[in-house]
Coordinates of C-alpha atoms and ligand atoms in Angstrom, one line a residue:
Chain A
X13 CA -19.5 2.9 7.5
X14 CA -20.9 2.4 10.5
X15 CA -18.9 -0.3 11.8
X16 CA -15.3 1.6 11.0
X17 CA -16.6 4.4 12.5
X18 CA -17.2 2.2 15.7
X19 CA -13.5 1.1 14.8
X20 CA -12.5 4.6 15.6
X21 CA -14.6 5.4 18.5
X22 CA -11.8 2.6 20.8
X23 CA -9.3 3.2 18.9
X24 CA -10.0 6.9 20.3
X25 CA -10.8 5.3 23.7
X26 CA -7.6 3.3 24.1
X27 CA -5.7 5.9 23.3
X28 CA -7.5 7.8 25.9
X29 CA -4.0 10.6 25.9
X30 CA -4.3 12.4 22.8
X31 CA -6.5 14.7 21.8
X32 CA -9.0 13.1 19.7
X33 CA -12.4 13.7 19.9
X34 CA -15.0 12.5 17.1
X35 CA -17.8 13.9 16.9
X36 CA -20.2 10.7 18.4
X37 CA -18.0 10.4 21.5
X38 CA -19.1 12.0 24.6
X39 CA -15.8 12.1 26.5
X40 CA -16.6 13.0 30.2
X41 CA -17.9 15.6 32.1
X42 CA -18.3 17.6 28.8
X43 CA -21.8 17.8 27.1
X44 CA -22.0 18.1 23.6
X45 CA -22.8 21.3 22.1
X46 CA -26.4 22.8 20.5
X47 CA -24.7 23.0 17.8
X48 CA -23.4 19.7 17.6
X49 CA -26.7 18.6 19.2
X50 CA -28.2 19.7 15.7
X51 CA -25.3 18.5 13.6
X52 CA -26.1 14.6 14.4
X53 CA -29.3 15.3 14.6
X54 CA -28.9 16.8 10.1
X55 CA -26.6 13.6 10.0
X56 CA -29.0 11.2 11.0
X57 CA -31.7 12.7 9.4
X58 CA -30.3 12.9 6.3
X59 CA -29.4 8.8 6.2
X60 CA -32.6 8.3 7.1
X61 CA -33.8 9.9 4.2
X62 CA -31.0 8.8 1.6
X63 CA -32.5 4.7 2.4
X64 CA -36.2 6.0 2.1
X65 CA -35.6 7.2 -1.4
X66 CA -33.8 4.3 -2.4
X67 CA -36.3 2.1 -1.1
X68 CA -39.4 4.1 -3.1
X69 CA -37.2 3.7 -5.8
X70 CA -37.8 -0.1 -5.7
X71 CA -41.0 0.3 -5.3
X72 CA -42.2 2.6 -8.0
X73 CA -40.4 0.3 -9.8
X74 CA -41.5 -2.8 -9.0
X75 CA -45.1 -1.2 -8.9
X76 CA -45.0 -0.3 -12.2
X77 CA -43.8 -3.1 -13.9
X78 CA -46.8 -5.1 -11.7
X79 CA -49.8 -3.1 -12.8
X80 CA -48.4 0.1 -15.0
X81 CA -47.6 -2.2 -17.9
X82 CA -51.0 -4.0 -17.9
X83 CA -53.0 -0.9 -18.1
X84 CA -50.5 0.9 -20.1
X85 CA -52.0 -2.5 -22.6
X86 CA -55.0 -2.0 -21.8
X87 CA -55.6 1.2 -22.7
X88 CA -53.7 0.7 -26.1
X89 CA -55.0 -2.5 -26.9
X90 CA -57.6 -2.5 -25.3
X91 CA -57.1 -6.0 -23.5
X92 CA -54.4 -7.4 -21.3
X93 CA -51.1 -8.6 -21.5
X94 CA -51.1 -12.6 -21.3
X95 CA -49.4 -13.1 -18.4
X96 CA -46.9 -15.6 -19.1
X97 CA -45.4 -13.0 -21.3
X98 CA -44.6 -10.6 -18.9
X99 CA -44.9 -11.8 -15.9
X100 CA -45.2 -9.4 -12.7
X101 CA -42.9 -9.3 -9.8
X102 CA -45.6 -11.0 -7.6
X103 CA -46.1 -13.9 -10.0
X104 CA -42.4 -14.3 -10.3
X105 CA -41.4 -14.5 -6.2
X106 CA -43.9 -17.3 -6.2
X107 CA -41.6 -19.5 -8.5
X108 CA -38.7 -19.5 -6.0
X109 CA -40.3 -21.8 -3.2
X110 CA -40.7 -24.2 -5.8
X111 CA -37.0 -24.2 -7.3
X112 CA -35.7 -23.6 -4.1
X113 CA -37.7 -27.4 -3.0
X114 CA -36.6 -29.1 -5.5
X115 CA -32.8 -28.5 -4.9
X116 CA -32.5 -26.9 -8.1
X117 CA -31.1 -23.6 -7.5
X118 CA -28.5 -25.4 -5.4
X119 CA -27.3 -27.5 -7.7
X120 CA -27.5 -25.1 -10.8
X121 CA -26.0 -22.4 -8.3
X122 CA -23.0 -24.3 -7.7
X123 CA -22.4 -25.4 -11.3
X124 CA -21.7 -21.8 -12.0
X125 CA -19.7 -21.5 -9.5
X126 CA -17.6 -24.3 -9.5
X127 CA -17.0 -23.1 -13.5
X128 CA -16.1 -19.1 -12.6
X129 CA -14.5 -20.9 -9.6
X130 CA -12.0 -22.7 -12.0
X131 CA -12.4 -20.9 -14.7
X132 CA -11.0 -17.7 -12.8
X133 CA -8.6 -19.6 -10.3
X134 CA -7.1 -20.7 -13.9
X135 CA -7.2 -17.0 -15.3
X136 CA -5.6 -15.3 -12.2
X137 CA -2.7 -17.1 -11.6
X138 CA -2.2 -17.1 -15.1
X139 CA -2.7 -13.5 -15.4
X140 CA -0.6 -12.3 -12.5
X141 CA 2.6 -14.4 -13.7
X142 CA 2.1 -12.8 -17.1
X143 CA 1.3 -9.3 -15.1
X144 CA 4.5 -10.1 -13.5
X145 CA 6.1 -11.3 -16.7
X146 CA 6.2 -8.1 -17.9
X147 CA 8.3 -6.7 -16.2
X148 CA 11.1 -7.5 -18.3
X149 CA 10.6 -5.8 -21.5
X150 CA 11.2 -8.2 -23.5
X151 CA 8.5 -9.8 -22.7
X152 CA 6.7 -7.0 -22.3
X153 CA 6.5 -6.6 -25.8
X154 CA 5.3 -10.4 -26.1
X155 CA 2.3 -10.5 -24.7
X156 CA 1.2 -6.5 -25.4
X157 CA -0.8 -6.6 -28.0
X158 CA -2.1 -10.4 -26.7
X159 CA -3.6 -8.3 -23.5
X160 CA -5.2 -5.7 -25.3
X161 CA -7.2 -8.4 -28.2
X162 CA -8.0 -9.6 -24.6
X163 CA -9.2 -7.0 -23.5
X164 CA -11.6 -5.3 -25.9
X165 CA -12.9 -8.1 -27.4
X166 CA -16.4 -9.2 -26.6
X167 CA -17.1 -12.2 -24.5
X168 CA -19.4 -13.7 -27.0
X169 CA -16.4 -14.4 -29.5
X170 CA -14.8 -16.6 -27.3
X171 CA -17.8 -18.4 -25.8
X172 CA -18.7 -19.4 -29.1
X173 CA -15.5 -20.1 -30.0
X174 CA -15.1 -22.4 -27.2
X175 CA -18.3 -24.0 -27.9
X176 CA -16.8 -24.5 -31.8
X177 CA -13.4 -26.0 -30.4
X178 CA -14.6 -28.3 -27.1
X179 CA -18.1 -28.2 -27.6
X180 CA -19.9 -29.0 -24.1
X181 CA -16.3 -30.3 -22.2
X182 CA -14.6 -28.0 -19.2
X183 CA -12.1 -26.5 -21.8
X184 CA -14.3 -24.7 -23.6
X185 CA -16.1 -22.0 -21.0
X186 CA -12.9 -22.1 -18.9
X187 CA -10.8 -20.8 -22.3
X188 CA -13.7 -18.5 -22.7
X189 CA -13.4 -16.8 -18.7
X190 CA -9.7 -17.1 -19.1
X191 CA -9.6 -15.0 -23.1
X192 CA -11.2 -12.3 -21.2
X193 CA -10.1 -11.7 -18.0
X194 CA -6.6 -12.8 -17.6
X195 CA -5.6 -9.6 -19.0
X196 CA -7.6 -8.0 -16.4
X197 CA -5.4 -9.5 -14.2
X198 CA -1.8 -9.3 -16.0
X199 CA -2.5 -5.2 -16.3
X200 CA -3.3 -4.3 -12.9
X201 CA -0.4 -6.4 -11.6
X202 CA 1.7 -5.0 -13.6
X203 CA 0.1 -1.5 -12.6
X204 CA 1.7 -2.7 -9.5
X205 CA 5.2 -3.7 -10.3
X206 CA 5.6 -1.2 -11.4
X207 CA 4.6 1.6 -9.2
X208 CA 6.7 -0.6 -6.4
X209 CA 7.9 1.7 -3.9
X210 CA 12.0 1.8 -4.6
X211 CA 12.4 4.0 -1.6
X212 CA 10.8 0.7 0.9
X213 CA 13.0 -1.8 -1.0
X214 CA 16.0 -0.3 -0.4
X215 CA 15.6 0.3 2.8
X216 CA 14.9 -2.7 3.2
X217 CA 18.1 -4.2 1.1
X218 CA 20.1 -2.0 3.3
X219 CA 19.1 -2.9 6.3
X220 CA 20.0 -6.7 4.9
X221 CA 16.1 -8.3 5.0
X222 CA 15.8 -11.6 3.2
X223 CA 14.4 -11.4 -0.1
X224 CA 11.3 -13.2 1.0
X225 CA 10.4 -11.2 4.0
X226 CA 10.6 -8.1 1.0
X227 CA 8.2 -10.1 -0.8
X228 CA 6.4 -10.6 2.0
X229 CA 6.2 -8.1 3.4
X230 CA 6.9 -4.5 1.1
X231 CA 5.8 -6.1 -2.3
X232 CA 2.6 -8.1 -1.3
X233 CA 0.7 -5.4 0.6
X234 CA 1.9 -3.1 -2.2
X235 CA 0.7 -5.3 -5.1
X236 CA -2.7 -6.2 -3.0
X237 CA -5.2 -2.9 -3.9
X238 CA -4.3 -3.0 -7.1
X239 CA -5.3 -7.6 -6.8
X240 CA -8.6 -6.8 -5.1
X241 CA -9.2 -5.0 -8.2
X242 CA -8.0 -7.0 -10.3
X243 CA -9.5 -9.9 -8.4
X244 CA -13.2 -7.5 -8.8
X245 CA -13.4 -6.7 -11.8
X246 CA -12.7 -9.6 -13.0
X247 CA -15.0 -12.0 -11.2
X248 CA -17.6 -9.6 -12.7
X249 CA -16.2 -9.9 -16.0
X250 CA -16.1 -13.8 -15.2
X251 CA -20.0 -14.1 -14.1
X252 CA -20.9 -12.5 -17.6
X253 CA -19.5 -15.0 -19.8
X254 CA -19.6 -18.2 -17.6
X255 CA -23.7 -17.5 -17.9
X256 CA -23.3 -16.9 -21.5
X257 CA -21.0 -20.0 -22.4
X258 CA -23.8 -22.2 -20.2
X259 CA -27.0 -20.3 -21.9
X260 CA -24.2 -22.3 -25.3
X261 CA -22.5 -25.1 -24.2
X262 CA -24.2 -26.8 -20.5
X263 CA -26.9 -29.2 -19.7
X264 CA -26.6 -27.5 -15.7
X265 CA -26.3 -23.4 -14.8
X266 CA -28.2 -20.3 -14.3
X267 CA -27.5 -20.0 -17.7
X268 CA -28.5 -23.4 -19.2
X269 CA -31.6 -22.6 -17.2
X270 CA -32.3 -19.6 -18.6
X271 CA -32.3 -20.7 -21.5
X272 CA -34.0 -23.7 -21.1
X273 CA -37.1 -21.4 -19.2
X274 CA -37.3 -18.4 -22.1
X275 CA -37.5 -21.3 -24.6
X276 CA -40.9 -22.2 -23.6
X277 CA -41.8 -19.2 -22.6
X278 CA -41.8 -20.0 -18.7
X279 CA -40.7 -16.6 -18.0
X280 CA -41.5 -15.9 -14.5
X281 CA -39.5 -19.0 -13.9
X282 CA -36.8 -16.9 -16.0
X283 CA -36.9 -13.7 -14.0
X284 CA -36.3 -15.8 -11.1
X285 CA -32.9 -16.9 -12.5
X286 CA -32.0 -13.3 -13.2
X287 CA -32.7 -11.6 -9.9
X288 CA -31.3 -14.8 -8.1
X289 CA -28.7 -13.7 -9.8
X290 CA -28.0 -9.9 -9.7
X291 CA -28.7 -11.0 -5.8
X292 CA -24.9 -13.4 -6.0
X293 CA -23.0 -10.8 -7.4
X294 CA -24.5 -8.3 -5.5
X295 CA -23.8 -10.0 -2.0
X296 CA -20.4 -11.2 -3.5
X297 CA -19.8 -7.1 -4.5
X298 CA -21.1 -5.7 -1.3
X299 CA -20.7 -8.5 1.1
X300 CA -17.9 -10.7 0.8
X301 CA -15.2 -8.8 -0.9
X302 CA -16.1 -6.0 1.0
X303 CA -15.4 -7.1 4.5
X304 CA -12.3 -8.8 2.9
X305 CA -11.2 -5.4 1.7
X306 CA -12.0 -3.4 4.6
X307 CA -10.5 -6.3 7.0
X308 CA -7.3 -6.4 4.7
X309 CA -6.5 -2.0 4.9
X310 CA -7.3 -2.1 8.0
X311 CA -3.7 0.3 8.4
X312 CA -6.3 2.5 5.3
X313 CA -9.1 4.0 7.8
X314 CA -7.1 3.9 11.2
X315 CA -4.8 6.4 9.3
X316 CA -8.4 7.7 8.1
X317 CA -9.5 8.9 11.2
Chain B
X82 CA 35.3 -0.5 16.9
X83 CA 34.2 0.1 13.7
X84 CA 35.7 0.7 10.5
X85 CA 35.2 2.1 7.1
X86 CA 37.6 2.8 4.2
X87 CA 37.0 4.7 0.8
X88 CA 40.1 3.9 -1.6
X89 CA 39.5 5.7 -5.0
X90 CA 35.6 5.4 -4.8
X91 CA 34.5 6.6 -7.8
X92 CA 31.1 6.8 -9.1
X93 CA 29.0 7.9 -12.0
X94 CA 25.4 7.6 -13.6
X95 CA 24.0 7.6 -17.5
X96 CA 25.5 8.5 -20.9
X97 CA 26.8 11.4 -23.2
X98 CA 24.6 14.4 -22.6
X99 CA 23.2 12.7 -19.4
X100 CA 26.2 11.4 -17.9
X101 CA 26.4 13.1 -14.5
X102 CA 29.5 12.3 -12.0
X103 CA 28.4 11.7 -7.9
X104 CA 31.6 10.5 -6.7
X105 CA 35.3 11.4 -8.4
X106 CA 38.5 9.5 -6.6
X107 CA 37.0 9.5 -2.6
X108 CA 39.3 8.3 0.2
X109 CA 38.3 8.3 3.1
X110 CA 39.3 6.3 6.7
X111 CA 37.1 7.0 9.6
X112 CA 37.2 4.9 12.3
X113 CA 35.7 4.2 16.1
X114 CA 33.8 5.9 18.0
X115 CA 33.6 9.0 16.0
X116 CA 30.6 11.5 14.8
X117 CA 31.7 11.9 11.1
X118 CA 29.1 14.5 9.2
X119 CA 29.1 14.8 5.3
X120 CA 28.5 18.7 4.3
X121 CA 28.2 20.8 0.1
X122 CA 25.7 21.6 -1.6
X123 CA 22.7 19.6 -3.1
X124 CA 24.0 16.9 -5.4
X125 CA 27.4 16.8 -4.4
X126 CA 27.0 13.0 -3.8
X127 CA 26.3 12.9 -0.5
X128 CA 23.6 10.4 -0.3
X129 CA 25.2 8.5 -3.4
X130 CA 28.1 7.7 -0.7
X131 CA 26.2 6.2 1.4
X132 CA 24.0 4.4 -0.4
X133 CA 26.8 2.5 -1.6
X134 CA 28.2 2.4 1.4
X135 CA 25.4 0.8 2.5
X136 CA 25.1 -1.4 -0.5
X137 CA 21.9 0.0 -1.7
X138 CA 24.1 0.9 -4.9
X139 CA 27.1 -0.7 -6.2
X140 CA 29.8 1.8 -7.2
X141 CA 31.6 2.0 -11.1
X142 CA 35.0 1.6 -9.9
X143 CA 36.8 1.6 -6.3
X144 CA 36.7 -0.2 -3.2
X145 CA 35.0 0.1 0.6
X146 CA 35.4 -1.7 3.1
X147 CA 33.6 -1.4 6.5
X148 CA 34.5 -3.9 9.3
X149 CA 32.9 -4.2 12.2
X150 CA 32.7 -5.8 15.9
X151 CA 30.5 -9.0 14.6
X152 CA 31.3 -10.4 12.1
X153 CA 27.7 -10.3 10.3
X154 CA 26.2 -6.7 11.8
X155 CA 24.3 -4.1 9.4
X156 CA 24.6 -0.5 9.5
X157 CA 21.7 1.3 10.4
X158 CA 20.6 3.4 8.5
X159 CA 18.1 6.6 8.5
X160 CA 16.9 8.0 5.8
X161 CA 15.7 11.6 4.8
X162 CA 11.9 10.5 5.0
X163 CA 11.3 8.2 7.6
X164 CA 11.0 5.3 5.0
X165 CA 8.4 3.4 6.8
X166 CA 5.8 0.5 5.7
X167 CA 2.1 2.5 5.8
X168 CA 0.7 -1.0 6.5
X169 CA 2.2 -2.5 9.3
X170 CA 1.8 -1.0 13.4
X171 CA 5.0 0.9 13.8
X172 CA 5.8 -2.1 16.7
X173 CA 6.0 -4.0 13.0
X174 CA 8.4 -1.3 11.8
X175 CA 10.7 -2.0 14.1
X176 CA 10.9 -5.8 14.4
X177 CA 10.4 -6.1 10.8
X178 CA 14.5 -5.3 10.0
X179 CA 15.8 -7.3 12.9
X180 CA 18.4 -10.7 12.3
X181 CA 15.8 -12.8 14.9
X182 CA 12.6 -11.7 15.1
X183 CA 11.9 -13.3 18.9
X184 CA 11.4 -12.1 22.5
X185 CA 14.8 -10.5 22.9
X186 CA 14.3 -8.3 19.8
X187 CA 10.7 -7.2 21.1
X188 CA 12.2 -6.0 24.2
X189 CA 14.9 -4.2 22.6
X190 CA 12.8 -2.1 20.0
X191 CA 10.5 -1.3 23.2
X192 CA 13.8 -0.2 24.8
X193 CA 14.8 1.7 22.1
X194 CA 11.1 3.5 21.1
X195 CA 10.9 4.5 24.7
X196 CA 13.5 6.5 23.9
X197 CA 12.6 8.1 21.5
X198 CA 9.7 9.2 23.6
X199 CA 7.2 6.6 21.7
X200 CA 6.8 3.6 23.7
X201 CA 3.4 4.2 24.1
X202 CA 3.3 4.7 20.3
X203 CA 4.3 0.8 19.3
X204 CA 0.4 -0.9 17.7
X205 CA -0.1 2.8 16.0
X206 CA 0.7 2.8 12.2
X207 CA 2.9 5.4 10.7
X208 CA 0.4 7.4 9.1
X209 CA -1.5 8.2 12.5
X210 CA 1.9 10.2 13.9
X211 CA 3.0 13.6 12.7
X212 CA 6.3 13.6 10.7
X213 CA 8.7 14.0 13.6
X214 CA 7.0 10.9 15.7
X215 CA 7.3 9.3 12.0
X216 CA 11.3 10.1 11.9
X217 CA 11.8 9.4 15.9
X218 CA 10.8 6.0 14.8
X219 CA 13.1 6.0 11.5
X220 CA 15.8 6.3 14.6
X221 CA 14.6 3.7 17.0
X222 CA 15.0 1.5 13.8
X223 CA 18.1 2.2 12.5
X224 CA 19.1 2.0 16.9
X225 CA 17.3 -0.9 17.5
X226 CA 19.6 -3.7 15.3
X227 CA 22.3 -2.2 17.9
X228 CA 24.5 -1.1 14.8
X229 CA 28.4 0.1 15.7
X230 CA 27.6 1.6 12.2
X231 CA 25.1 4.7 11.6
X232 CA 23.9 6.1 8.5
X233 CA 21.8 9.3 8.6
X234 CA 20.8 10.8 5.3
X235 CA 19.6 14.9 6.4
X236 CA 17.5 12.8 9.3
X237 CA 16.2 16.3 9.9
X238 CA 15.8 18.4 6.9
X239 CA 12.2 17.6 6.4
X240 CA 11.0 19.0 10.2
X241 CA 9.6 21.9 11.5
X242 CA 13.0 23.9 13.5
X243 CA 11.9 23.2 16.7
X244 CA 11.1 20.0 16.5
X245 CA 15.0 19.2 14.4
X246 CA 16.4 20.7 17.4
X247 CA 14.8 18.6 19.5
X248 CA 15.7 15.5 18.2
X249 CA 19.1 16.7 17.4
X250 CA 19.5 16.4 21.4
X251 CA 18.1 13.1 21.5
X252 CA 20.5 11.6 18.9
X253 CA 23.4 13.6 20.6
X254 CA 22.4 11.7 23.9
X255 CA 21.8 8.0 22.0
X256 CA 25.2 8.5 19.8
X257 CA 27.0 8.8 23.7
X258 CA 25.3 6.0 25.3
X259 CA 25.6 3.8 22.5
X260 CA 29.2 3.9 20.8
X261 CA 28.3 4.3 17.9
X262 CA 30.7 5.7 14.4
X263 CA 28.0 7.5 12.8
X264 CA 28.3 9.1 8.8
X265 CA 25.8 12.5 9.4
X266 CA 25.0 13.9 5.6
X267 CA 23.3 16.9 6.2
X268 CA 23.2 20.8 3.9
X269 CA 23.5 22.3 7.7
X270 CA 26.9 23.3 8.9
X271 CA 25.5 24.9 11.8
X272 CA 23.9 20.9 12.3
X273 CA 27.8 20.0 11.3
X274 CA 29.3 22.1 13.8
X275 CA 26.8 20.8 16.8
X276 CA 26.9 17.7 16.7
X277 CA 30.2 15.8 14.7
X278 CA 34.0 15.2 15.5
X279 CA 34.2 15.5 12.2
X280 CA 32.9 17.2 9.0
X281 CA 34.0 15.9 6.2
X282 CA 33.1 18.1 2.7
X283 CA 32.2 17.5 -0.8
X284 CA 32.0 19.8 -3.8
X285 CA 29.9 19.5 -6.5
X286 CA 30.9 17.0 -9.3
X287 CA 31.5 14.9 -6.0
X288 CA 34.7 16.1 -4.9
X289 CA 36.2 14.8 -1.0
X290 CA 37.6 19.2 -0.5
X291 CA 38.0 19.0 2.5
X292 CA 38.0 17.1 6.2
X293 CA 37.8 18.9 9.5
X294 CA 38.5 18.3 12.9
X295 CA 36.1 20.2 15.5
X296 CA 37.4 20.1 18.9
X297 CA 35.8 21.1 21.1
X298 CA 33.8 19.7 24.1
X299 CA 30.0 18.0 23.9
X300 CA 27.3 19.4 24.7
X301 CA 27.6 22.1 22.2
X302 CA 25.0 24.8 22.3
X303 CA 24.3 26.7 19.5
X304 CA 24.8 30.1 20.8
X305 CA 27.9 29.1 22.7
X306 CA 31.4 31.3 21.5
X307 CA 33.6 29.1 20.6
X308 CA 30.7 26.8 18.8
X309 CA 29.6 29.9 16.3
X310 CA 33.3 30.3 15.9
X311 CA 33.7 26.9 14.9
X312 CA 30.2 27.2 12.5
X313 CA 31.8 30.2 10.5
X314 CA 34.8 29.0 9.7
X315 CA 33.4 25.7 8.3
X316 CA 30.9 28.0 6.0
X317 CA 33.9 30.8 5.7
X318 CA 35.5 27.3 3.7
X319 CA 31.9 26.8 2.2
X320 CA 31.6 29.5 0.5
X321 CA 35.1 29.7 -0.6
X322 CA 34.4 25.8 -2.5
X323 CA 31.3 27.1 -3.6
X324 CA 33.1 29.9 -5.6
X325 CA 35.6 27.3 -6.5
X326 CA 32.6 25.2 -7.7
X327 CA 30.6 27.7 -9.5
Ligands
LIG89 N1 19.9 7.1 -9.8 C1 20.2 8.1 -10.4 N2 20.4 7.5 -11.8 C2 20.7 9.3 -12.4 N3 21.9 10.1 -11.5 C3 21.6 10.2 -10.6 C4 21.2 8.7 -9.8 N4 21.1 9.1 -8.5 C5 22.2 10.0 -8.1 N5 22.1 11.2 -9.3 C6 23.1 11.9 -9.7 O1 24.3 12.3 -9.2 C7 24.0 13.2 -8.1 C8 24.6 13.1 -6.5 O2 23.4 12.7 -6.5 P1 22.5 13.0 -4.6 O3 24.2 11.9 -4.0 O4 21.8 11.8 -4.6 O5 23.6 13.7 -4.5 P2 23.3 15.1 -2.7 O6 22.5 13.8 -2.1 O7 24.2 14.7 -2.4 O8 21.8 15.6 -2.5 C9 22.7 14.2 -8.7 O9 23.9 15.2 -9.7 C10 22.2 13.3 -9.1 O10 21.0 13.7 -9.7
LIG90 MG1 20.5 13.6 -1.1

């Protein structure tokens, strides 16, 4: 939001001749009106309050977790809960340095990420191809039900199937990730292809633009938002399924660590793994993907102003 | 000198109840530096004709032959909607249709952007421009490949009257300077009379009904008597044909 705004301001300065004046920008020689000042102050207050409330949400939940449960247990059962069974946030946080120093954190994350990368990579390419194939009505019929099955069946089914057939071999998790995500990709891509801008393609044809350039400058940019959607949803499912397969059939990775720590009742470490999983997923979604998208769709932001 | 020859052109769409005859046995011969307007009620095959001439559509039967000075030249096309790539800047949109995307092409694109008075808008995205500006980018794009033949399909019909009027003047100036063969579709008889040497009248069912030569000096002021008379004559013909068609 802030960045988009900064960019807009920059554009405004470059094209001085335009009448566009954003509220944050004070043209030379003009004071902001009292009403503008009031609106700006209110906007700032709103932003600040939103963040305060959001943080308050975290603090309250963590406080209840740390102290509230114990208090309730004591009230009801007359004794405190075993610390190992429900570790509080503080104790969980204390385990992080240990796990980090062991090198466990990085190596397990690495293992899980590699799996997701390979599994979803394969799935994305195959899914995209199938999406393109479904433009052909025969192939559309061919793939239709397969796609529906993949979209509707729970990841657990494929994780177990992969385990039964391939055991600990990579094909097991590749299979599970593939079965749960390729359809998402193909459905999105085929939707995009169905909505191809015929008017632009006709224009390019009339001007004798080569087929390669038509793909590059019309088809791909048109498909980009569909591809982003596919990656975003596909990735979030690939995450879950990968961790799931690791729980069953692996000796490394976040899922594996979750299984081990829960089996030996090390719930503090267990929650650390869960927590790091959240943090990383959030990082990918909000920072990496969002950044890439903002960059790629710069033209939309410029236009939106 | 460019030449457009159309022989026994026929085009139809669909089957059974859906069958539509868009063009019926059309014969045409257009040669040289002329501005030819095609008028007629909507649905009479005007766009279909341009689409076949430009290679977007194929004919059901008949032949189309376009001869241009340079062998591999491509006609330019201005559409009813600007049809710009929304994700490319104005300059990139012009470069997109160039055969060679070199510095020379860039300079040429800049020159035509200047000509439509958008020389400083090359870095903008189309969505940042008004409808009239976008249409001018479309015009600059068509001119920027310096074609011998230029197709225009109701290029001003989406614009307000004042913008359309000034663009009409710009177009006339550019046509005069660049010596092109222009095929200009419009449903506005006044516009046709103001701009063209020749007016082709199409009727429903895709039949070419009349071929009118307008022999008045340019520039033509719509309020000028001679121009008004010519317009009235074409309108009368137009009405007769329209009555015949229903
Ligand atoms: N792709 C198409 N499929 C079916 N019918 C079409 C198609 N394109 C044009 N037509 C029909 O052909 C006729 C002529 O269309 P068009 O050339 O667009 O008319 P105009 O441009 O004169 O308004 C219309 O009846 C239209 O419905
Ligand atoms: Mg039309």
